[in-house]
XYZ file of C-alpha atoms in Angstrom:
495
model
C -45.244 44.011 -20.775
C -46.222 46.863 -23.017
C -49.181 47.204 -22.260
C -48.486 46.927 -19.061
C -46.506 49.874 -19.079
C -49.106 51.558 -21.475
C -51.644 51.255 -18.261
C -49.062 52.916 -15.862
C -48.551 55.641 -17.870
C -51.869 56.534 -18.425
C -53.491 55.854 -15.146
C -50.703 56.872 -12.929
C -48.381 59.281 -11.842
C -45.586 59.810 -14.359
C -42.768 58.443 -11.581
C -44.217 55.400 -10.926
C -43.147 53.458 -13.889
C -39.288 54.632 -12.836
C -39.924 54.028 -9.480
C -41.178 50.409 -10.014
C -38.375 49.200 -12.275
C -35.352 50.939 -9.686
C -36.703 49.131 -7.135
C -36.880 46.057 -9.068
C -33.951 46.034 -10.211
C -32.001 46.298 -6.870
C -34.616 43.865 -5.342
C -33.709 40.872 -8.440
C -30.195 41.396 -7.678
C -30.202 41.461 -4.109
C -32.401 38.472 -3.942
C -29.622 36.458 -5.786
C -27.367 37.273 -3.130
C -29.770 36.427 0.080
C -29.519 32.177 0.060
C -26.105 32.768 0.701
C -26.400 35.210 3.543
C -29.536 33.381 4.897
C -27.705 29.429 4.383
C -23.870 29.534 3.282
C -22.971 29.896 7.272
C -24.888 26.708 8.154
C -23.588 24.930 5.326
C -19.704 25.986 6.151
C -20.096 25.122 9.525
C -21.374 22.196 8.223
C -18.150 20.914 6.813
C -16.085 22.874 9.775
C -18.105 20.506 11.999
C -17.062 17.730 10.492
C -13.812 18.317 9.862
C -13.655 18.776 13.888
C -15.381 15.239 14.145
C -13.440 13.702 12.243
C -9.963 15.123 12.261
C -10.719 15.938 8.699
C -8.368 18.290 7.555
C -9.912 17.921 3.830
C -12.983 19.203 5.404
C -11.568 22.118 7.677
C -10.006 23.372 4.680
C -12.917 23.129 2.738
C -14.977 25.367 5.861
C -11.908 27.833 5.722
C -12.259 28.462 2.303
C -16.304 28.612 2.113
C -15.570 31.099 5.297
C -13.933 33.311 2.740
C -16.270 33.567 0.291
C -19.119 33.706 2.786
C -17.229 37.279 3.935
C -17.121 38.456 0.744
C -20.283 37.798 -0.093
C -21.716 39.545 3.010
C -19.462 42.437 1.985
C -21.635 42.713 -1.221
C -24.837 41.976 -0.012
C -23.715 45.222 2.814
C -24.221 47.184 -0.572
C -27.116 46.087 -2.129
C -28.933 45.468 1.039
C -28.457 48.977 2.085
C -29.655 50.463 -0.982
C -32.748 48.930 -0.859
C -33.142 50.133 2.858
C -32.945 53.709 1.621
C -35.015 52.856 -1.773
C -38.061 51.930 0.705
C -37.895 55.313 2.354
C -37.161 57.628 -0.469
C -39.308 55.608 -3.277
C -42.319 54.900 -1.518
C -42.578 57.435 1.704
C -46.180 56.976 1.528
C -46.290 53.526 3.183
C -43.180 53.907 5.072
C -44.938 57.289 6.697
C -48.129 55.505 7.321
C -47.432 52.199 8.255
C -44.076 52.377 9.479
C -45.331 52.112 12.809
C -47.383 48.947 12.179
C -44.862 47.104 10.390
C -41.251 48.698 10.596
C -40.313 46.266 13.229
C -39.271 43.561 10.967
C -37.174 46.189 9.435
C -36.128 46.910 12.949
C -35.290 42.902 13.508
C -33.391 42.486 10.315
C -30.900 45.472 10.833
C -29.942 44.279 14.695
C -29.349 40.743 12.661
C -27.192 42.397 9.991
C -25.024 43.518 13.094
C -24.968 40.659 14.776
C -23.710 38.435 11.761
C -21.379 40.883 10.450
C -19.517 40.736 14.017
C -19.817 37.043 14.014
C -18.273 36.897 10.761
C -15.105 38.708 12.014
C -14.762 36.229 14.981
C -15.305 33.504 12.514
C -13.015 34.674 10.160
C -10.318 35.705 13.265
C -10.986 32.622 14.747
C -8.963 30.345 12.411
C -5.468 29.056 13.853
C -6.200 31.354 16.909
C -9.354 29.786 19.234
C -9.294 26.324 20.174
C -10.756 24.229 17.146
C -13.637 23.588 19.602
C -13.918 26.899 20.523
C -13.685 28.502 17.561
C -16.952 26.482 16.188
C -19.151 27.001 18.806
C -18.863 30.928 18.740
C -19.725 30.433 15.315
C -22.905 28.407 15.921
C -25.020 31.660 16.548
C -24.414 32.729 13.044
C -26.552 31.087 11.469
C -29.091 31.979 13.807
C -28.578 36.012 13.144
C -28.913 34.919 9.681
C -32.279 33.189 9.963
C -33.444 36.106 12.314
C -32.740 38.567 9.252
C -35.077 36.399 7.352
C -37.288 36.344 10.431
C -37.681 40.269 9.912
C -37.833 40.863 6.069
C -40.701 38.332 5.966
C -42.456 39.443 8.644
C -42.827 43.055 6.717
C -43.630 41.207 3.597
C -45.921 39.045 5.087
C -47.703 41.816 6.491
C -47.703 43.645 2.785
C -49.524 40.656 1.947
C -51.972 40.363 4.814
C -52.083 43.157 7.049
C -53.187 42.873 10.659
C -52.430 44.460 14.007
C -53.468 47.861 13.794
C -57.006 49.460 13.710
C -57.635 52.938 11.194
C -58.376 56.054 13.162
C -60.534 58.974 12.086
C -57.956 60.750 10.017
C -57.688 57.493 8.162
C -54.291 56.559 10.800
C -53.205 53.385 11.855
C -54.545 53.483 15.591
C -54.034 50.690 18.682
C -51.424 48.573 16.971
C -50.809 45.553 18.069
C -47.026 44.546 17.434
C -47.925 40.576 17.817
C -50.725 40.312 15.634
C -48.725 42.701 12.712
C -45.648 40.363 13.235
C -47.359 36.530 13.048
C -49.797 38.040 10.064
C -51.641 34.815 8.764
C -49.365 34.415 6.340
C -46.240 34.320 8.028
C -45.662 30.969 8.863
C -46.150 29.899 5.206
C -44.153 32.563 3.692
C -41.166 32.307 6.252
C -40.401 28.595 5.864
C -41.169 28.459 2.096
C -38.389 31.025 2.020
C -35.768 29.285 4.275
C -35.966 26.177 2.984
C -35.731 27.686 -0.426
C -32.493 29.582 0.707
C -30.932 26.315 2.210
C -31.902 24.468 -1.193
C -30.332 27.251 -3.449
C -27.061 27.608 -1.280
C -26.847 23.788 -1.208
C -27.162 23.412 -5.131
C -25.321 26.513 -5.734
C -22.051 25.227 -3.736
C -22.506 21.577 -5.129
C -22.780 22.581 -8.443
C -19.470 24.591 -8.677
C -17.800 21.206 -7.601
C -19.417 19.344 -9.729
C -18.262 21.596 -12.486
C -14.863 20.708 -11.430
C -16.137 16.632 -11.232
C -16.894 16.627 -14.702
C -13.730 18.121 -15.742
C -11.636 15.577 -14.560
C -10.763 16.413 -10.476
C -12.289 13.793 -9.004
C -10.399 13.837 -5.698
C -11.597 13.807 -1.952
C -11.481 17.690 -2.187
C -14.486 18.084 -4.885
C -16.285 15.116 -3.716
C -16.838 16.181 -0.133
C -17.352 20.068 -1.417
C -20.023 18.199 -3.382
C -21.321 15.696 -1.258
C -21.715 17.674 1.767
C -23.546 20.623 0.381
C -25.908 18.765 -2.230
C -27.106 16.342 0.570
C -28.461 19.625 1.573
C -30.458 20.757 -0.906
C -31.597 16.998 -2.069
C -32.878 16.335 1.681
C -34.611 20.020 1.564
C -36.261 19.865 -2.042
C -39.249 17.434 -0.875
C -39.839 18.972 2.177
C -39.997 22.163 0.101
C -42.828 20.431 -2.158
C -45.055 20.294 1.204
C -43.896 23.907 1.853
C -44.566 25.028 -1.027
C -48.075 23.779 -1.178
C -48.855 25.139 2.045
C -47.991 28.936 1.119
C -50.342 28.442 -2.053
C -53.120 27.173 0.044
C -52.562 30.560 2.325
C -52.420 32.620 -0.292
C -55.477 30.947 -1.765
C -57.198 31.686 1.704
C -55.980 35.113 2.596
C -54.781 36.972 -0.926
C -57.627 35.373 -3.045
C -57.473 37.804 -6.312
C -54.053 36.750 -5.581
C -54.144 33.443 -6.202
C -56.275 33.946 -8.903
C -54.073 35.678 -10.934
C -51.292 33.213 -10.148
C -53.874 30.133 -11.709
C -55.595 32.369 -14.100
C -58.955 32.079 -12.668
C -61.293 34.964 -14.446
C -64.665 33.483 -13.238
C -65.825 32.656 -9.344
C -66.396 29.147 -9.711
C -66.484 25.608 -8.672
C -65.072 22.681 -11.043
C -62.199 25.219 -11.852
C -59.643 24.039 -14.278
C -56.080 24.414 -13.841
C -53.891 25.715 -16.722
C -50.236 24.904 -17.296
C -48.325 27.900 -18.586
C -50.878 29.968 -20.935
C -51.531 33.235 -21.620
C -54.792 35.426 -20.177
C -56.717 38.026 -22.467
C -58.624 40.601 -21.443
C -62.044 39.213 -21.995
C -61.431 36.407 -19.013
C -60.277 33.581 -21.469
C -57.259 31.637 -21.466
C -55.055 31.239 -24.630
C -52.534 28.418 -25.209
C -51.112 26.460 -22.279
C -52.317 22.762 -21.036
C -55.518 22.843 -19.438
C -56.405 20.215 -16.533
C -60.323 20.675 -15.759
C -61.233 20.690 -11.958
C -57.819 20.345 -11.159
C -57.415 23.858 -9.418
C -60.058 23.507 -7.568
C -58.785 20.109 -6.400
C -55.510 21.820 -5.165
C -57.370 24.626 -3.455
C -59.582 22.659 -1.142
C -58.871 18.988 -1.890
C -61.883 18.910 -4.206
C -64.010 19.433 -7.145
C -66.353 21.868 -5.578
C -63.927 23.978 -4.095
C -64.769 27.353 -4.747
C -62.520 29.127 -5.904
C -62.413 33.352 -6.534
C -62.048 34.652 -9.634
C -60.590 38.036 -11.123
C -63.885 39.610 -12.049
C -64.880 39.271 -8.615
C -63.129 43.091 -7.788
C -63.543 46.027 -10.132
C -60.731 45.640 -12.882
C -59.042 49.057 -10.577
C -58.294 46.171 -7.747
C -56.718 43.297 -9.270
C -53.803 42.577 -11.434
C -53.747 43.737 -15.361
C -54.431 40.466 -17.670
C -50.713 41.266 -18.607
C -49.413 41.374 -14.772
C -51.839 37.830 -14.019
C -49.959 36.147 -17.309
C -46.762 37.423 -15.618
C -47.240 35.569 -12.430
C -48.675 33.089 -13.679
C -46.208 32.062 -15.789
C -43.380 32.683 -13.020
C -45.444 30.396 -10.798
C -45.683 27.332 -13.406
C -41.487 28.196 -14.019
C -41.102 27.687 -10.304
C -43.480 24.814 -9.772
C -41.778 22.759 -13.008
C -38.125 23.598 -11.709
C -39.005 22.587 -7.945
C -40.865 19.221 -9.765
C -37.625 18.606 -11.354
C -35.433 19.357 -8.364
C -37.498 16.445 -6.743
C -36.568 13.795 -9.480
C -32.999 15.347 -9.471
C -32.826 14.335 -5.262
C -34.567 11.206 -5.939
C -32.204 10.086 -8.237
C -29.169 10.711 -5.818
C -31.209 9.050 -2.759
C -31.707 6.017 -4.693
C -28.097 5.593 -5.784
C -26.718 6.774 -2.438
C -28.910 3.951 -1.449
C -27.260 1.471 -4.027
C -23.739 2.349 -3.946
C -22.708 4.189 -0.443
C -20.832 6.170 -2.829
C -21.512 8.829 -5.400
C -22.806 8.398 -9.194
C -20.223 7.904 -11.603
C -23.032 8.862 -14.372
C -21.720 12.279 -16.179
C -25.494 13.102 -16.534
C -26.439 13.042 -13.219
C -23.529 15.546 -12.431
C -24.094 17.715 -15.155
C -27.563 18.090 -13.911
C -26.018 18.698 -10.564
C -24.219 21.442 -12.131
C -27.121 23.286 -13.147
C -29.234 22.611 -10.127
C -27.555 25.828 -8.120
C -28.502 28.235 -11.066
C -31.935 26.666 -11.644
C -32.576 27.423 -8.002
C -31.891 30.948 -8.409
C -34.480 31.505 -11.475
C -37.167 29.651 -8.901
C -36.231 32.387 -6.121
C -36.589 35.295 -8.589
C -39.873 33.665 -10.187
C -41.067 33.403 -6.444
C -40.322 37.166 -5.986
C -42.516 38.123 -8.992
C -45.174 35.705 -7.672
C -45.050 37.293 -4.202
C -44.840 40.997 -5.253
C -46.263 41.378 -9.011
C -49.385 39.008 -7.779
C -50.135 41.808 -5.061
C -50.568 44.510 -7.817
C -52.343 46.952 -7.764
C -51.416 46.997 -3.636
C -48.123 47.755 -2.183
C -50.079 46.861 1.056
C -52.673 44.443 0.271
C -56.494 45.816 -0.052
C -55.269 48.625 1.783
C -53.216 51.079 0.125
C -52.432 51.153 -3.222
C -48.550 51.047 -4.998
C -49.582 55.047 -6.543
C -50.661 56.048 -3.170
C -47.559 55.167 -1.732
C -45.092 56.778 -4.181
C -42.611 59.220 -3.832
C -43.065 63.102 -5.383
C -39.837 63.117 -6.878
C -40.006 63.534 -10.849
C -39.668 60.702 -13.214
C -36.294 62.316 -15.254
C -34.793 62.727 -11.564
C -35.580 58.335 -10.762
C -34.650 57.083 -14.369
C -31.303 58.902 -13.613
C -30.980 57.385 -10.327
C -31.803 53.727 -12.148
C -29.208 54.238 -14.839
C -26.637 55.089 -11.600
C -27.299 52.735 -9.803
C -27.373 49.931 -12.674
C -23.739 51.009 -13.019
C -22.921 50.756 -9.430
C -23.901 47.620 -9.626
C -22.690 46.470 -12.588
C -19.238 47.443 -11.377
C -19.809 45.963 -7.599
C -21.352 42.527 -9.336
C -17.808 42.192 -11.533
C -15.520 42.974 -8.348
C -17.126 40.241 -6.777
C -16.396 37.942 -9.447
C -13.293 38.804 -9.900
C -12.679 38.446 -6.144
C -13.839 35.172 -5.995
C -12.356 33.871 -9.274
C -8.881 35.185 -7.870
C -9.705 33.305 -4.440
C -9.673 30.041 -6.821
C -6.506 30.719 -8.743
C -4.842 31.375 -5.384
C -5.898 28.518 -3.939
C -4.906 26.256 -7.018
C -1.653 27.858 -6.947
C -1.466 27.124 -3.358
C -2.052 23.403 -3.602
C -0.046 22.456 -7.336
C 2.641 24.001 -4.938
C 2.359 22.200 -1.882
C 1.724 18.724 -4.073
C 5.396 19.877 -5.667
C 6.725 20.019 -2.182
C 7.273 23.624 -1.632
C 5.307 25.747 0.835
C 1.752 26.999 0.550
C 1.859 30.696 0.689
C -2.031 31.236 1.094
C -3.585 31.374 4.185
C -6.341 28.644 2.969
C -4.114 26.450 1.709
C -3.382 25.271 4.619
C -4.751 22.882 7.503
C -6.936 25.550 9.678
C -5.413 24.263 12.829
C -1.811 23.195 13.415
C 1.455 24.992 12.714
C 2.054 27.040 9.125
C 5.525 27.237 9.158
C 6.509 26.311 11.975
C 6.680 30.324 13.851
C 3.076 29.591 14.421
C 1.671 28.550 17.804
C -0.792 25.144 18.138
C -4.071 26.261 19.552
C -4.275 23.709 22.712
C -7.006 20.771 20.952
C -5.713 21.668 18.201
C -6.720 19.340 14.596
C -3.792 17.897 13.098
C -3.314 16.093 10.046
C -1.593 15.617 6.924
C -2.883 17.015 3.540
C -4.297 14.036 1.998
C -3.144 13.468 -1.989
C -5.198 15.128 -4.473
C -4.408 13.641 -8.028
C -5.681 15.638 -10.637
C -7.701 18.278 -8.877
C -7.075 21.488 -8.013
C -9.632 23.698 -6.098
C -12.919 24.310 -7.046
């Protein structure tokens, strides 16, 4: 890392180091927040759909709750999402001035999806005890369709960082005849966009499982915690495989279409066939690999299915075109993190398919739920190791063989951006803890709520209560309305 920085400062302008780390920073926090904008709607209405189904008012209450959090959480991610918006124009106006026409689109996608699932949101949120149960879930079923069409956009600029098409360069060195199709559905899209989903669905599904299964190993083992587990961890154990194919796929595009890429990301110095792979290790700057578990041929075997697979090394570009030894160790290593967690993930699901299998029921085994437990924040280091993959693997590009990150930064000094970092840390820092404290107050409110209702007094929280049917008794009853009684809970309080 220090010589990384060593190399910036002496090749580069003097704001470029600043600029890198603002933006990220407020990329590696947003990113934490994006699985649950992309896949806590589906999941919630999920549960709300079975609750409907099955006159399950465990289930509804369960989706009423989630709906909640899911508001908040959009609230935040309003914050750091528009921050970033602005960092992309003020940080790096070169490629926004340049290539804004080419790519901006997805930018232009993404913000008329932000709209449409904020206002969804409110008529989800409004929509509780005042639509028709039936009603009220099918005007929420487009929400998690704005939510995947805000992915839709954000990859489809990244993708087309990382392989740019559509657009031919004029004689003032311009984008010229751009072709909106072609800069959209970049070869790399596909790969990139459903290695991304799916890895949002998995991380909200863990993420939600795990903070029931918190509550499973400390004793509340009612119908509450196991269907906030069940539902949500089914999920991400039905996703993870299917993300193992995914996965695979995006490093065989990258290996095709970002090759200096993907050799950084394997730590291939040499064009070669018979390449070995190496797990973990470090590269030095003469080409050769240090430490780490070395596998011969086996890269090579991954790229094309065999030994004589060529496969493009580092020294194939002058050193001014390809990652620093330091930045290729970086990814590298984030790739191997994200490979061994996702391997892991897979024996994690396999275990709960084979006792699902066996028992109809869930595991009584305390390991397999502490595991569970740290599934949700094991999926979160994956999506930030994919992030570095994605982005530090592109370096020295902010636009792939195109344009370079120092082309593309802004003029501003370097005192004027480390200032702006140390505000915007604190903005953060401050927005990160409200959240928190929001949602931790959400749970004591709703454990209040339901040690008071198992005492026989009223709930006085909104959520505490069946979503549909009468309150206290001033309330109207949506016609179709879901009726039940609050099923026992020994034990358990909310999670």
């Amino acid at each position: 890392m220090l010589s990384t920085a060593a190399h910036l400062a002496g090749s580069a302008p003097p704001q470029l180091l600043p600029a890198r780390e603002l933006m990220a920073f407020t990329l590696a926090t947003h990113i934490l927040l994006v699985p649950f904008g992309v896949a806590f709607p589906f999941v919630t209405l999920l549960m709300h759909y079975r609750g409907l189904r099955g006159k399950d008012p465990v289930a509804l209450q369960l989706a009423r709750r989630w709906s909640a959090v899911m508001a908040v959480q959009f609230a935040i991610g309003v914050v750091t999402g528009t921050v970033l918006s602005f960092e992309f124009g003020l940080l790096w106006p070169g490629m926004m001035g340049r290539w804004g026409d080419v790519f901006g689109i997805g930018f232009g996608v993404e913000a008329w999806a932000f709209f449409l699932e904020a206002v969804l949101i409110a008529i989800y949120l409004y929509g509780w005890r005042r639509l028709k149960p039936w009603t009220h879930f099918w005007l929420a079923v487009p929400l998690p369709l704005a939510a995947l069409m805000g992915a839709f956009g954000i990859i489809a600029a990244n993708s087309w960082m990382n392989s740019p098409r559509g657009f031919t360069l004029g004689a003032q060195g311009r984008p010229v005849d751009v072709d909106v199709r072609k800069a959209v559905f970049t070869p790399i899209f596909g790969p990139e966009y459903w290695h991304f989903t799916v890895a949002m669905f998995m991380t909200a599904g863990y993420v939600v499982a795990g903070v029931y299964a918190v509550g499973w190993l400390r004793g509340r083992r009612d119908r509450y915690h196991k269907l906030g587990f069940t539902v949500p961890f089914t999920v991400g154990a039905v996703l993870t495989p299917v993300q193992f194919f995914l996965g695979d796929n995006a490093a065989r595009s990258v290996f095709h279409d970002q090759p200096i890429k993907f050799a950084a990301t394997e730590l291939v110095w040499k064009t070669d066939t018979h390449v070995p792979e190496y797990v973990f290790g470090r590269l030095n700057s003469d080409g050769t690999v240090s430490g780490g578990l070395r596998i011969p041929q086996l890269d090579s075997i991954l790229a094309g299915f065999k030994p004589s697979t060529k496969v493009t090394g580092l020294s194939s570009v002058p050193a001014a075109d390809r990652p620093t030894p330091t930045q290729a160790t970086i990814v590298h290593f984030a790739f191997d993190v994200m490979a061994t967690i996702g391997s892991v993930l897979i024996l994690l699901a396999l275990w709960y398919a084979w006792l699902w299998w066996r028992h109809r029921d869930l595991p009584l085994n305390r390991w397999f739920f502490r595991c569970a437990a740290v599934a949700g924040a094991a999926c979160l280091v994956t999506v930030e190791c994919g992030w570095v993959t994605t982005e530090v693997g592109r370096q020295p590009w902010i636009v792939y063989d195109t344009m370079r990150v120092s082309q593309a930064v802004t003029r501003t000094g370097a005192a004027g951006i480390w200032s702006m970092l140390g505000v915007v840390m604190a903005v953060y820092v401050a927005v990160f803890w409200s959240f928190l404290a929001v949602v931790l107050k959400m749970r004591t409110r709703w454990r209040v709520a339901d040690e008071a209702e198992a005492g026989g007094r009223p709930a006085a929280d909104p959520e505490a209560d069946t979503p549909y049917g009468p309150r206290d008794g001033s309330d109207p009853v949506p016609a179709g309305a879901v009726t039940g009684g609050r099923p026992e809970r020994p034990g358990g309080g909310p999670s």
